[in-house]
Tab-separated table of C-alpha atoms and ligand atoms in Angstrom:
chain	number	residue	atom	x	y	z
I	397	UNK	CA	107.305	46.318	159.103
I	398	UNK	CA	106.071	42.997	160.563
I	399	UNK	CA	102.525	42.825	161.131
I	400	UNK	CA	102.876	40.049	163.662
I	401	UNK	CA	106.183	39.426	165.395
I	402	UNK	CA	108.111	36.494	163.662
I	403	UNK	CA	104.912	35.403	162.054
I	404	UNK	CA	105.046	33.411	158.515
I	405	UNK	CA	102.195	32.314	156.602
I	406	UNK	CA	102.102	28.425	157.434
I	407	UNK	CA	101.282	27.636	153.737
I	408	UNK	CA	104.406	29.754	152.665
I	409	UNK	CA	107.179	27.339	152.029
I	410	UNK	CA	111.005	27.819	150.506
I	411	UNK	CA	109.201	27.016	147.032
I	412	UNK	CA	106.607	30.026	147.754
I	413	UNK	CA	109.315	32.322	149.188
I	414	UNK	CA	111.362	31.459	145.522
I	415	UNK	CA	108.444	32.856	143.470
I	416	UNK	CA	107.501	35.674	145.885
I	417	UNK	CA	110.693	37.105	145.487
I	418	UNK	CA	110.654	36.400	141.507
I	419	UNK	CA	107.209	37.636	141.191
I	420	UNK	CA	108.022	40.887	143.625
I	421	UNK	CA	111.206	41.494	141.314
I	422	UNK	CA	108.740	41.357	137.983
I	423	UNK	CA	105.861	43.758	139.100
I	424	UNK	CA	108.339	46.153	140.194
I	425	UNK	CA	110.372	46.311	137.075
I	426	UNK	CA	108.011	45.200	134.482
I	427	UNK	CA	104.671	46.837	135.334
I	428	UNK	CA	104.833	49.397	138.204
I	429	UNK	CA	106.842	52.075	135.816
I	430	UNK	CA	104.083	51.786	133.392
I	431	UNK	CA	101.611	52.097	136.106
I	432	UNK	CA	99.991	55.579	136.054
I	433	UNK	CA	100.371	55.440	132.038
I	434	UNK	CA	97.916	52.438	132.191
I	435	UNK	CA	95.669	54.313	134.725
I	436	UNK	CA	95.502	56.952	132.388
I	437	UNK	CA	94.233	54.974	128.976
I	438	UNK	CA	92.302	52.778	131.199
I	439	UNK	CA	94.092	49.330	130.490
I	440	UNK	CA	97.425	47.833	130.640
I	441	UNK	CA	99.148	47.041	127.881
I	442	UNK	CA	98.643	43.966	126.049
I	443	UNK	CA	101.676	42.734	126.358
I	444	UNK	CA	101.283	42.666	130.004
I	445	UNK	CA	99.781	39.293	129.797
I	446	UNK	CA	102.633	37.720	127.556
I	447	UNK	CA	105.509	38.997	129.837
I	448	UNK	CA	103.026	38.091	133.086
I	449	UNK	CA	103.063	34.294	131.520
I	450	UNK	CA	106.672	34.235	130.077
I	451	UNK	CA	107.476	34.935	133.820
I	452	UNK	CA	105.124	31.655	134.765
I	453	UNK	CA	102.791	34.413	136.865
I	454	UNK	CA	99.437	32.875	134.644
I	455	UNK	CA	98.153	29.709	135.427
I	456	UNK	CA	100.643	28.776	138.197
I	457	UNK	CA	98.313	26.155	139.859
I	458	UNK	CA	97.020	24.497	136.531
I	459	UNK	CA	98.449	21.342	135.756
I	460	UNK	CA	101.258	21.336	133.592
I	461	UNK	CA	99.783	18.870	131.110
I	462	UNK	CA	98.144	21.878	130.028
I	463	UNK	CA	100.536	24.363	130.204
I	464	UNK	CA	100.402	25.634	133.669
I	465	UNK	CA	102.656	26.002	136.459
I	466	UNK	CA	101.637	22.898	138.295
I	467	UNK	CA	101.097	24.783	141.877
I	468	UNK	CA	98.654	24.917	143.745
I	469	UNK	CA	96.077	27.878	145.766
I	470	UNK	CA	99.681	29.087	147.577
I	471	UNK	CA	101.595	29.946	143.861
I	472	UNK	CA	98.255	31.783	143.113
I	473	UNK	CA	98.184	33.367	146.338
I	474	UNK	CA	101.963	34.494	146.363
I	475	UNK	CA	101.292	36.272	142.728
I	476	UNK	CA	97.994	37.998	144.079
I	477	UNK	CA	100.073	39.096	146.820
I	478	UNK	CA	102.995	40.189	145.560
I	479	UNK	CA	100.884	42.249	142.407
I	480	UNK	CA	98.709	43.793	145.575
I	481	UNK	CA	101.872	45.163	146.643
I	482	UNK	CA	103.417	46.643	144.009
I	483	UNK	CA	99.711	48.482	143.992
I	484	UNK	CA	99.046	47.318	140.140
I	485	UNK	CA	95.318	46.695	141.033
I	486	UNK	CA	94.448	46.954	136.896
I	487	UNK	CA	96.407	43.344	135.925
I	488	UNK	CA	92.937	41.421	135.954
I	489	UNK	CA	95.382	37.888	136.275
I	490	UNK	CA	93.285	36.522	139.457
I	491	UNK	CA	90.421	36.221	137.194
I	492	UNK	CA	92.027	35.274	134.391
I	493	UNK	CA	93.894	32.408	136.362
I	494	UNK	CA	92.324	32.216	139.742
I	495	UNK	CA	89.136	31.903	138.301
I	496	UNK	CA	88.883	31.719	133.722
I	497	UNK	CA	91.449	29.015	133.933
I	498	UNK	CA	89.852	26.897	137.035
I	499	UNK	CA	86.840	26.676	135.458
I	500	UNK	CA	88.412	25.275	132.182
I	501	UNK	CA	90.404	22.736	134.432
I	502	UNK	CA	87.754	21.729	136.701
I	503	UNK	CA	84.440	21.288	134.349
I	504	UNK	CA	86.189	21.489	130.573
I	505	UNK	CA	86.350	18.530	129.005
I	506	UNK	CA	89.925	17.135	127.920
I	507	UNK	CA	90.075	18.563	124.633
I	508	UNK	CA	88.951	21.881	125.839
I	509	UNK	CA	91.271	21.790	128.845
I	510	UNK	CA	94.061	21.259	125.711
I	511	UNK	CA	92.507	23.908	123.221
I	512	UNK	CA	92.721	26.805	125.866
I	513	UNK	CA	94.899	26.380	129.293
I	514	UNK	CA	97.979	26.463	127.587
I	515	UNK	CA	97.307	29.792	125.446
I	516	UNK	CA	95.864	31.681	128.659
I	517	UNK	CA	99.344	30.228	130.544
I	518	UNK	CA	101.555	32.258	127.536
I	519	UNK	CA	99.206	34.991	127.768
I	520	UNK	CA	98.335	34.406	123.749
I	521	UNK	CA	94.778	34.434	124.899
I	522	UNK	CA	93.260	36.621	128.174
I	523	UNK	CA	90.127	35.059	130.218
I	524	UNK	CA	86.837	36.965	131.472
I	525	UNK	CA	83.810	35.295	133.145
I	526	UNK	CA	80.602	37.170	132.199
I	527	UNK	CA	77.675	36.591	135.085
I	528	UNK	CA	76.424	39.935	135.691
I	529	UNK	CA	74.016	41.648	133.413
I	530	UNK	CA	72.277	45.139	133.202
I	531	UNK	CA	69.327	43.994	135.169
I	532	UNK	CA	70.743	41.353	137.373
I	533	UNK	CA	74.090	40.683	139.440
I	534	UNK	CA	73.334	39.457	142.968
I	535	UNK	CA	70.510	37.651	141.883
I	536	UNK	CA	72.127	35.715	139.413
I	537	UNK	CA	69.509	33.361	138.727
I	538	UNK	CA	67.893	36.318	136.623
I	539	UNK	CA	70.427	36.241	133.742
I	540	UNK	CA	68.844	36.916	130.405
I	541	UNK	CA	71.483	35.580	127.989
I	542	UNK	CA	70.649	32.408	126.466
I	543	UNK	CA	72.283	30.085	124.695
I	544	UNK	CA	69.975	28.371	122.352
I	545	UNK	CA	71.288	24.944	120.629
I	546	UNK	CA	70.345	25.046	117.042
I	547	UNK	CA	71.921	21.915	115.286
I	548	UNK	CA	75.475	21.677	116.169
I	549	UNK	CA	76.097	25.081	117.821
I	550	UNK	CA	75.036	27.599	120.554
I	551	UNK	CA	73.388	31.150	119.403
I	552	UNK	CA	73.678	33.511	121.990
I	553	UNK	CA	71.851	36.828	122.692
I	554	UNK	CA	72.394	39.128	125.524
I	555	UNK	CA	74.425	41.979	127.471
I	556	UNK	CA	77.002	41.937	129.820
I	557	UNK	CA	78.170	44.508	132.015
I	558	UNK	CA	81.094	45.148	134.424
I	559	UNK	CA	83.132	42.232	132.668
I	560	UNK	CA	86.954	42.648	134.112
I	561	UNK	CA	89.398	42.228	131.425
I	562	UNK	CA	85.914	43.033	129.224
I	563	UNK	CA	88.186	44.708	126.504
I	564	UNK	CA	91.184	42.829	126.238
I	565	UNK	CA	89.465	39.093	126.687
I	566	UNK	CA	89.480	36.926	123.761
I	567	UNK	CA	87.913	34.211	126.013
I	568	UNK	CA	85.074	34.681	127.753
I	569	UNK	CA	83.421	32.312	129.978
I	570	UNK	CA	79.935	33.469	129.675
I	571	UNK	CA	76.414	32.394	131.737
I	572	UNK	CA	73.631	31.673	129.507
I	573	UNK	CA	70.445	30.372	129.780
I	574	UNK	CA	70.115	27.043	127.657
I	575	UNK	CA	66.848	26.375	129.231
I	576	UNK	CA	65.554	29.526	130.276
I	577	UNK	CA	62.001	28.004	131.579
I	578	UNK	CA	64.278	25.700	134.379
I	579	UNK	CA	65.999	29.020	136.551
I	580	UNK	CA	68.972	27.762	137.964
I	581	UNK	CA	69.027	24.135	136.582
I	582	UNK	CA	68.485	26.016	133.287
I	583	UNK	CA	71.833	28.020	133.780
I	584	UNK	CA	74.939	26.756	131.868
I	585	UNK	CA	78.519	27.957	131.032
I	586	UNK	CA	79.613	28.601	127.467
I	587	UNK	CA	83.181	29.730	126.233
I	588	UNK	CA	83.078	32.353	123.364
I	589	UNK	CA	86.709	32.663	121.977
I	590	UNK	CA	85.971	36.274	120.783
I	591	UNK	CA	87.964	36.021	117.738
I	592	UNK	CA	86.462	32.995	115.788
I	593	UNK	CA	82.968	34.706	116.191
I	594	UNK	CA	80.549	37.220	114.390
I	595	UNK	CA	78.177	39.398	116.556
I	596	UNK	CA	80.180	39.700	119.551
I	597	UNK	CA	80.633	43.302	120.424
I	598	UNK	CA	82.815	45.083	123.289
I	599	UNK	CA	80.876	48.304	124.514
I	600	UNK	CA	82.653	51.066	126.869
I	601	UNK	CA	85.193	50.881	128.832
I	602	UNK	CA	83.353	51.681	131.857
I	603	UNK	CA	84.671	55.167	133.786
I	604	UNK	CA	85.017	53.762	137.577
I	605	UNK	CA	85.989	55.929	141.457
I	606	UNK	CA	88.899	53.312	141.160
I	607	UNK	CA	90.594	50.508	139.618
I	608	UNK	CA	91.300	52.611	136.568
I	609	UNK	CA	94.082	50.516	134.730
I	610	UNK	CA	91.314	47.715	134.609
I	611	UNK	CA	89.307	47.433	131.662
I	612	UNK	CA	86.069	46.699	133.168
I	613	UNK	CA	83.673	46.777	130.255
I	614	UNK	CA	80.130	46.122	128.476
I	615	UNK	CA	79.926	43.108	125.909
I	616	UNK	CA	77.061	42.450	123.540
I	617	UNK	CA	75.721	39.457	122.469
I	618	UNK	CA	73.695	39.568	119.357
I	619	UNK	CA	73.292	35.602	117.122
I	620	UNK	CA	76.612	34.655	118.181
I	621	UNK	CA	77.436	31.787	117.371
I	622	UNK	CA	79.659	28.919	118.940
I	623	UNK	CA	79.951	24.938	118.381
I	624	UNK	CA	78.355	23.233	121.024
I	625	UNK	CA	81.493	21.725	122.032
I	626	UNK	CA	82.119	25.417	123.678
I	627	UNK	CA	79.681	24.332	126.361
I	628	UNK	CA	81.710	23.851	129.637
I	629	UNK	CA	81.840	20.408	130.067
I	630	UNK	CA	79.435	18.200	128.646
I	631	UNK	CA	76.233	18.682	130.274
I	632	UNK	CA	73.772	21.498	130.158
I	633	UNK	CA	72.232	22.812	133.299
I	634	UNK	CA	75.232	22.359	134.988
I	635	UNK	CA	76.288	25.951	135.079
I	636	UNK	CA	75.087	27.157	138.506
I	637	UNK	CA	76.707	24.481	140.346
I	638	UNK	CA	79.668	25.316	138.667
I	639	UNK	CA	79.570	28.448	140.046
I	640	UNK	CA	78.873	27.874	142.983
I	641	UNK	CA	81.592	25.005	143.268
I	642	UNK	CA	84.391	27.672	142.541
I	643	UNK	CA	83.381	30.883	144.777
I	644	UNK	CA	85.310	30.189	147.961
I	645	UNK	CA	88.593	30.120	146.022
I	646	UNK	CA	87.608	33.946	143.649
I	647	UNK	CA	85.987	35.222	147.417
I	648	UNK	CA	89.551	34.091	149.286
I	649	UNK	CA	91.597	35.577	146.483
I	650	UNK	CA	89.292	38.871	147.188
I	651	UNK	CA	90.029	38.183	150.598
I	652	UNK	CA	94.067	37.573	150.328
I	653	UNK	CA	94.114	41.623	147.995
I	654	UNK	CA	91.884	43.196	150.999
I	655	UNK	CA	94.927	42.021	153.636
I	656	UNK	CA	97.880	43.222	151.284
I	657	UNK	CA	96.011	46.573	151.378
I	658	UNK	CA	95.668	46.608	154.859
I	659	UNK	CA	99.288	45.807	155.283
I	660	UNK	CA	100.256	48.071	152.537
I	661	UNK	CA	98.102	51.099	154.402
I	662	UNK	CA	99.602	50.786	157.406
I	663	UNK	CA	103.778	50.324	156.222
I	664	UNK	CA	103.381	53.323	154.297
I	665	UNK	CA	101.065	55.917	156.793
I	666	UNK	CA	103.451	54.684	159.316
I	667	UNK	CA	106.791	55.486	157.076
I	668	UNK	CA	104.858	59.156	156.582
I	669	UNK	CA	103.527	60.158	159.966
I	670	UNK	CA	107.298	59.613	161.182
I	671	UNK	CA	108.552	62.102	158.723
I	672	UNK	CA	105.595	64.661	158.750
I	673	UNK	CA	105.165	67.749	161.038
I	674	UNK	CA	102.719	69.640	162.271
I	675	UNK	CA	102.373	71.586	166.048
I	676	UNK	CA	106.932	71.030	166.163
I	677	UNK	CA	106.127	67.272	166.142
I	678	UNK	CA	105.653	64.752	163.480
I	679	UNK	CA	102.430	63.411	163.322
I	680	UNK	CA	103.146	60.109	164.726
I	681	UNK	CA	103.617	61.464	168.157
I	682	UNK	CA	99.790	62.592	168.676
I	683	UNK	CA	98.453	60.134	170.765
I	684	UNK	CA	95.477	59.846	168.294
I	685	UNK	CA	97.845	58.703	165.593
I	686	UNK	CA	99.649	56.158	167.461
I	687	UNK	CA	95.962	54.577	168.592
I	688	UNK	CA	94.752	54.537	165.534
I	689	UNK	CA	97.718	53.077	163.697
I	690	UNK	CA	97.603	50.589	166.731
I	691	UNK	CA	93.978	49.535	165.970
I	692	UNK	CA	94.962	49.217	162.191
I	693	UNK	CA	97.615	47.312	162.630
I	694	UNK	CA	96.041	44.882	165.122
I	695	UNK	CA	93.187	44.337	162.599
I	696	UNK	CA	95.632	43.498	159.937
I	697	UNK	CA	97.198	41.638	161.389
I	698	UNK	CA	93.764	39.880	162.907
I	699	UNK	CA	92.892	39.764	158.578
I	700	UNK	CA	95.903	37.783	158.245
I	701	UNK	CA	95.923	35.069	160.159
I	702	UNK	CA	92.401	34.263	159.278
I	703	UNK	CA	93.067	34.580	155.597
I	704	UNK	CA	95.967	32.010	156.177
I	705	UNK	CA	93.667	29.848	157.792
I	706	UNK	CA	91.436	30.157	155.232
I	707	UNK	CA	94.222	29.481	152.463
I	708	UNK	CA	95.184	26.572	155.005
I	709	UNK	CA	91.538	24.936	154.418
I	710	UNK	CA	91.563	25.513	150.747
I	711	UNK	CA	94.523	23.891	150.355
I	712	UNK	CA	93.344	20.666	152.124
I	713	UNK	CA	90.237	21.050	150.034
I	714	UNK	CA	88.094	22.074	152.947
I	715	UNK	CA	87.266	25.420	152.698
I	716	UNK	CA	83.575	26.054	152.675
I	717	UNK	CA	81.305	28.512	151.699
I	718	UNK	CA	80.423	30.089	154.556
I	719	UNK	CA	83.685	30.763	156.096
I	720	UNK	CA	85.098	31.977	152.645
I	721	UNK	CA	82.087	34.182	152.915
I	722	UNK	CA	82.837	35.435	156.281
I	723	UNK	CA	86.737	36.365	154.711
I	724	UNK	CA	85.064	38.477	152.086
I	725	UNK	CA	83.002	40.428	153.947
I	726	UNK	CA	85.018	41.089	156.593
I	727	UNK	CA	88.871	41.595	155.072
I	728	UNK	CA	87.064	43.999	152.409
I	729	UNK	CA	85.040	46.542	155.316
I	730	UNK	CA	88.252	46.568	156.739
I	731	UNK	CA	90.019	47.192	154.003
I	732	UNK	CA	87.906	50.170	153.250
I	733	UNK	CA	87.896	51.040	157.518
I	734	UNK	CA	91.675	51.022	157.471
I	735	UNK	CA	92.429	52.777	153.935
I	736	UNK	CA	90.138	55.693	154.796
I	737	UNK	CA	91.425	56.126	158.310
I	738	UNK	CA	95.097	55.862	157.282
I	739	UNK	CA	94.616	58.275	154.700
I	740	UNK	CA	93.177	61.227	156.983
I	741	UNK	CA	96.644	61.350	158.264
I	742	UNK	CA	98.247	62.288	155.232
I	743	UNK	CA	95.927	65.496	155.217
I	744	UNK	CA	95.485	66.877	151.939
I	745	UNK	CA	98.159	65.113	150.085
I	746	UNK	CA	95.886	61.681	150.939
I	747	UNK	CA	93.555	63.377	148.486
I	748	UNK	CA	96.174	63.447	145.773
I	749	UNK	CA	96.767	60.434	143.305
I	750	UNK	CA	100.309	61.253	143.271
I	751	UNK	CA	100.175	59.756	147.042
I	752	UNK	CA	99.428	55.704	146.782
I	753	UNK	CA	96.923	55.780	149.811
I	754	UNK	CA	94.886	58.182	146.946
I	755	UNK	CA	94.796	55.324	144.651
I	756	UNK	CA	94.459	52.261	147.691
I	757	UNK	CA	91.158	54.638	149.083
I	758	UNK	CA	89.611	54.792	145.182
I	759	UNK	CA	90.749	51.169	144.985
I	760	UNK	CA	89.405	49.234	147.652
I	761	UNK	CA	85.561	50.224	147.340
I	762	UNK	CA	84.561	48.011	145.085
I	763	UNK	CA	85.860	45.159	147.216
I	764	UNK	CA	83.091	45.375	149.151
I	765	UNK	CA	80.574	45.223	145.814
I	766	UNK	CA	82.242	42.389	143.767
I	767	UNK	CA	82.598	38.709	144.168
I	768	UNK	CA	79.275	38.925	145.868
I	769	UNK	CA	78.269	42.042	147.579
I	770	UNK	CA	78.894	42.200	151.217
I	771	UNK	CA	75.660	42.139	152.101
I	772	UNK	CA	74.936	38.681	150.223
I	773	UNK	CA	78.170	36.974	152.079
I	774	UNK	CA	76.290	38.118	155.298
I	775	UNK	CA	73.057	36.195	153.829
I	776	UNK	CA	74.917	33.250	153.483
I	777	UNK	CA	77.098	33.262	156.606
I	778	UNK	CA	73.055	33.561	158.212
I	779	UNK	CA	71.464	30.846	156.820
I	780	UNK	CA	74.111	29.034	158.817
I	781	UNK	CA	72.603	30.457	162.503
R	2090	FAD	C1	85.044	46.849	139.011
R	2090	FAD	C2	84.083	45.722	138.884
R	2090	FAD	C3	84.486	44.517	138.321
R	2090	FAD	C4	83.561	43.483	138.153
R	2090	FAD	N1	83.963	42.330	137.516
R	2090	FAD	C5	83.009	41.416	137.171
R	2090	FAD	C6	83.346	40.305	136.336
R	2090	FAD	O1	84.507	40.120	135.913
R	2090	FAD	N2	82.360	39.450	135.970
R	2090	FAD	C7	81.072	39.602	136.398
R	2090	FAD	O2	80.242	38.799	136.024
R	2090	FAD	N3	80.730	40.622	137.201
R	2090	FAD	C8	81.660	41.543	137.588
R	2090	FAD	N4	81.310	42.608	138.365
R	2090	FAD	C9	79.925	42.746	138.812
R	2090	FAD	C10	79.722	42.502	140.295
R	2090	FAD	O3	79.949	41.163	140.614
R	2090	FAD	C11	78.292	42.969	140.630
R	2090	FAD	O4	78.282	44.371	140.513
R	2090	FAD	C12	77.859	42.544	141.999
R	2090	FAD	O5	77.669	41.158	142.073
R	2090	FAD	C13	76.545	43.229	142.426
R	2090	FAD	O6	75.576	43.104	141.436
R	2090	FAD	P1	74.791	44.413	140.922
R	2090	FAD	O7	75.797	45.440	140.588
R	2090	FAD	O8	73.825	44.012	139.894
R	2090	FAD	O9	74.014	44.924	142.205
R	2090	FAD	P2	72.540	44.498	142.671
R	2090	FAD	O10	72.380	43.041	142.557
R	2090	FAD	O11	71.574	45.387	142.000
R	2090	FAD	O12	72.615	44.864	144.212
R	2090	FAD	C14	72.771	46.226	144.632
R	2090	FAD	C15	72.944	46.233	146.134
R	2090	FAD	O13	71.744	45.781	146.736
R	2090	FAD	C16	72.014	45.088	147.930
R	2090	FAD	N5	71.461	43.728	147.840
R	2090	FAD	C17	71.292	42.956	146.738
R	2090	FAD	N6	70.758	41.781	147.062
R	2090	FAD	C18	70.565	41.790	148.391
R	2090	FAD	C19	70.058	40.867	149.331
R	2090	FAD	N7	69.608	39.649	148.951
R	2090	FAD	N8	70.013	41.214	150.652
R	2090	FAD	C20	70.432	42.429	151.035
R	2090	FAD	N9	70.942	43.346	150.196
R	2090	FAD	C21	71.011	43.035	148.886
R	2090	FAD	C22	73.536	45.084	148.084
R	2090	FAD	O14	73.918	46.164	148.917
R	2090	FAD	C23	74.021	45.319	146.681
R	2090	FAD	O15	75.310	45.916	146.642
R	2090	FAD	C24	82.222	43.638	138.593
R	2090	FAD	C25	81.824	44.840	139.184
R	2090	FAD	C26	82.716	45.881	139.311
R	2090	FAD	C27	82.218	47.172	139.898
């Protein structure tokens, strides 16, 4: 069903249509049949990632010097897309890419944009960025991990929580504290390649409402120990810019998963309330249905065109923070709005996880949490009154 009559995304060229159609193809043969089997032990499989970057569906806008696809913020946004879709929310690839790898190619220096791009393109090694901690996540200037330089390394001490990809990452992009008397100017990023270290330790796999396939974890950091050459580029007290530099892009890609949902919702309630009965009619012909379905699908397709504007600005390098914010926040209530009101029309079998709405409602609230609660986006979008 088209959202918008006759509308195409104006970033979405023949190029972008080629690898929608490729990357469609690959989720729906290579990962949706082992779908609910990665629900159920709470991960995909690991060879997920080296099929995901044999296809070219890792790193698609990294530079092919380093062993990426050599696309840009549309290739990224096709695979987010097309994964969405397919309803495979537990493949944690837009961090891994959308976010892991930018950092590396943005702030790493040349050797470590060599060392590690090219084995999280193959899939050989799987990215996570640590921020949040036990006692701090919107406030991120409280982090507690440090990173203290004792001769030519890094020891660092300190907990993690809510880490995507927390089990399966064997590079971790981690915030630290080098000086932890100088609060945000004190704040750098420091890689950890999990398997050339001692004292690193993966806690639980954390039992979520949603998301289940995603290995969303606790990681412990106790005298670990890394050459200093794992600091993210070359400059301490860096880190919080950093940060800050790359959040419209993760908040857009949050942004670009909210609208496939939306989408998603309303092609399949639509496709049901056509087939199901109730009162010698099918559902779709209450009144109620078809205005509610209306609003839906007028909101989606409201989502859209913003997010492609949005995509539109990052691609000319002009997206800012505050309307990236204002995508976030909005895209994700939405989201959440549309899923919930799509699934009371499935009645009881909306309630089941055999029914995808089931698993799109248990899904889409943390949307609304991560990448910046909503409430935070709304700070920002404030401060600009
Ligand atoms: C499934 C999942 C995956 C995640 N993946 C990652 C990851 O890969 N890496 C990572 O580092 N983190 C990750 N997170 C953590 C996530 O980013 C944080 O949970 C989020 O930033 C909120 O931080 P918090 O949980 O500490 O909540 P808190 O900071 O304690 O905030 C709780 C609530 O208080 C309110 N609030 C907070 N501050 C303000 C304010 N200034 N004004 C008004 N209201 C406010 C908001 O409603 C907020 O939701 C993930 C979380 C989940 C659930």
């Amino acid at each position: 069903m088209e959202m918008i009559a006759g509308y195409k995304s104006p970033w979405l060229d023949e190029e972008l249509e080629i690898l929608q159609d490729a990357a469609r193809k690959f989720y729906e043969k290579e990962f949706a049949p082992h779908s609910d089997r990665w629900t159920k032990q709470g991960h995909v499989d690991r060879d997920a990632w080296n099929k995901a970057g044999a296809q070219g569906l890792l790193c698609a806008s990294i530079k092919e010097e380093y062993g990426g696809g050599g696309g840009n913020f549309g290739h990224e946004m096709v695979i987010t897309q097309e994964q969405a879709r397919t309803g495979v929310t537990g493949f944690g690839n837009s961090v891994h890419s959308g976010i892991v790898a930018h950092y590396i190619q943005s702030y790493g220096t040349e050797e470590q944009k060599k060392k590690w791009l090219p084995k999280m393109a193959s899939g050989e090694m799987v990215g996570a960025i640590a921020m949040t901690e036990p006692g701090t996540g919107s406030d991120l200037q409280g982090v507690k991990t440090t990173a203290k330089k004792v001769g030519n390394q890094y020891v660092i001490n300190g907990q993690k929580t809510f880490i995507t990809n927390g089990q399966q990452s064997t590079l971790i992009c981690v915030v630290a504290k080098t000086d932890p008397t100088a609060g945000a100017k004190g704040t750098s990023l420091v890689m950890v390649e999990t398997e050339e270290v001692e004292g690193f330790r993966r806690g639980r796999n954390l039992d979520k409402i949603g998301m289940h396939a995603q290995d969303t974890s606790e990681l412990f950091f106790d005298d670990v120990k890394v050459p200093t050459s794992n600091l993210l580029g070359t400059e301490e007290g860096k880190g919080f810019f950093q940060l800050m530099q790359q959040l419209p892009q993760e908040r857009l890609i949050i942004a670009v998963q909210a609208v496939v949902a939306m989408e998603r919702a309303v092609e399949l309630t639509a496709a049901y309330v056509k087939e199901r009965k109730a009162f010698g009619k099918s559902i779709l012909d209450f009144q109620n249905t078809q205005f509610k379905l209306a609003e839906c699908k007028t909101e989606a397709a409201i989502a859209r065109v913003f997010v492609d504007d949005c995509a539109m600005k990052l691609l000319d390098g002009k997206l800012d923070a505050t309307t990236a914010a204002m995508a976030k926040w909005w895209t994700t209530e939405k989201q959440c709005q549309i899923v919930d009101t799509c699934l009371q029309f499935y009645g009881g079998y909306g309630y089941m996880m055999e029914y995808p709405i089931a698993q799109m409602y248990a899904d889409a609230r943390v949307q609304k949490i991560y990448g910046g609660a909503n409430e935070i986006m709304k700070m920002l979008i404030a401060r600009t009154l």
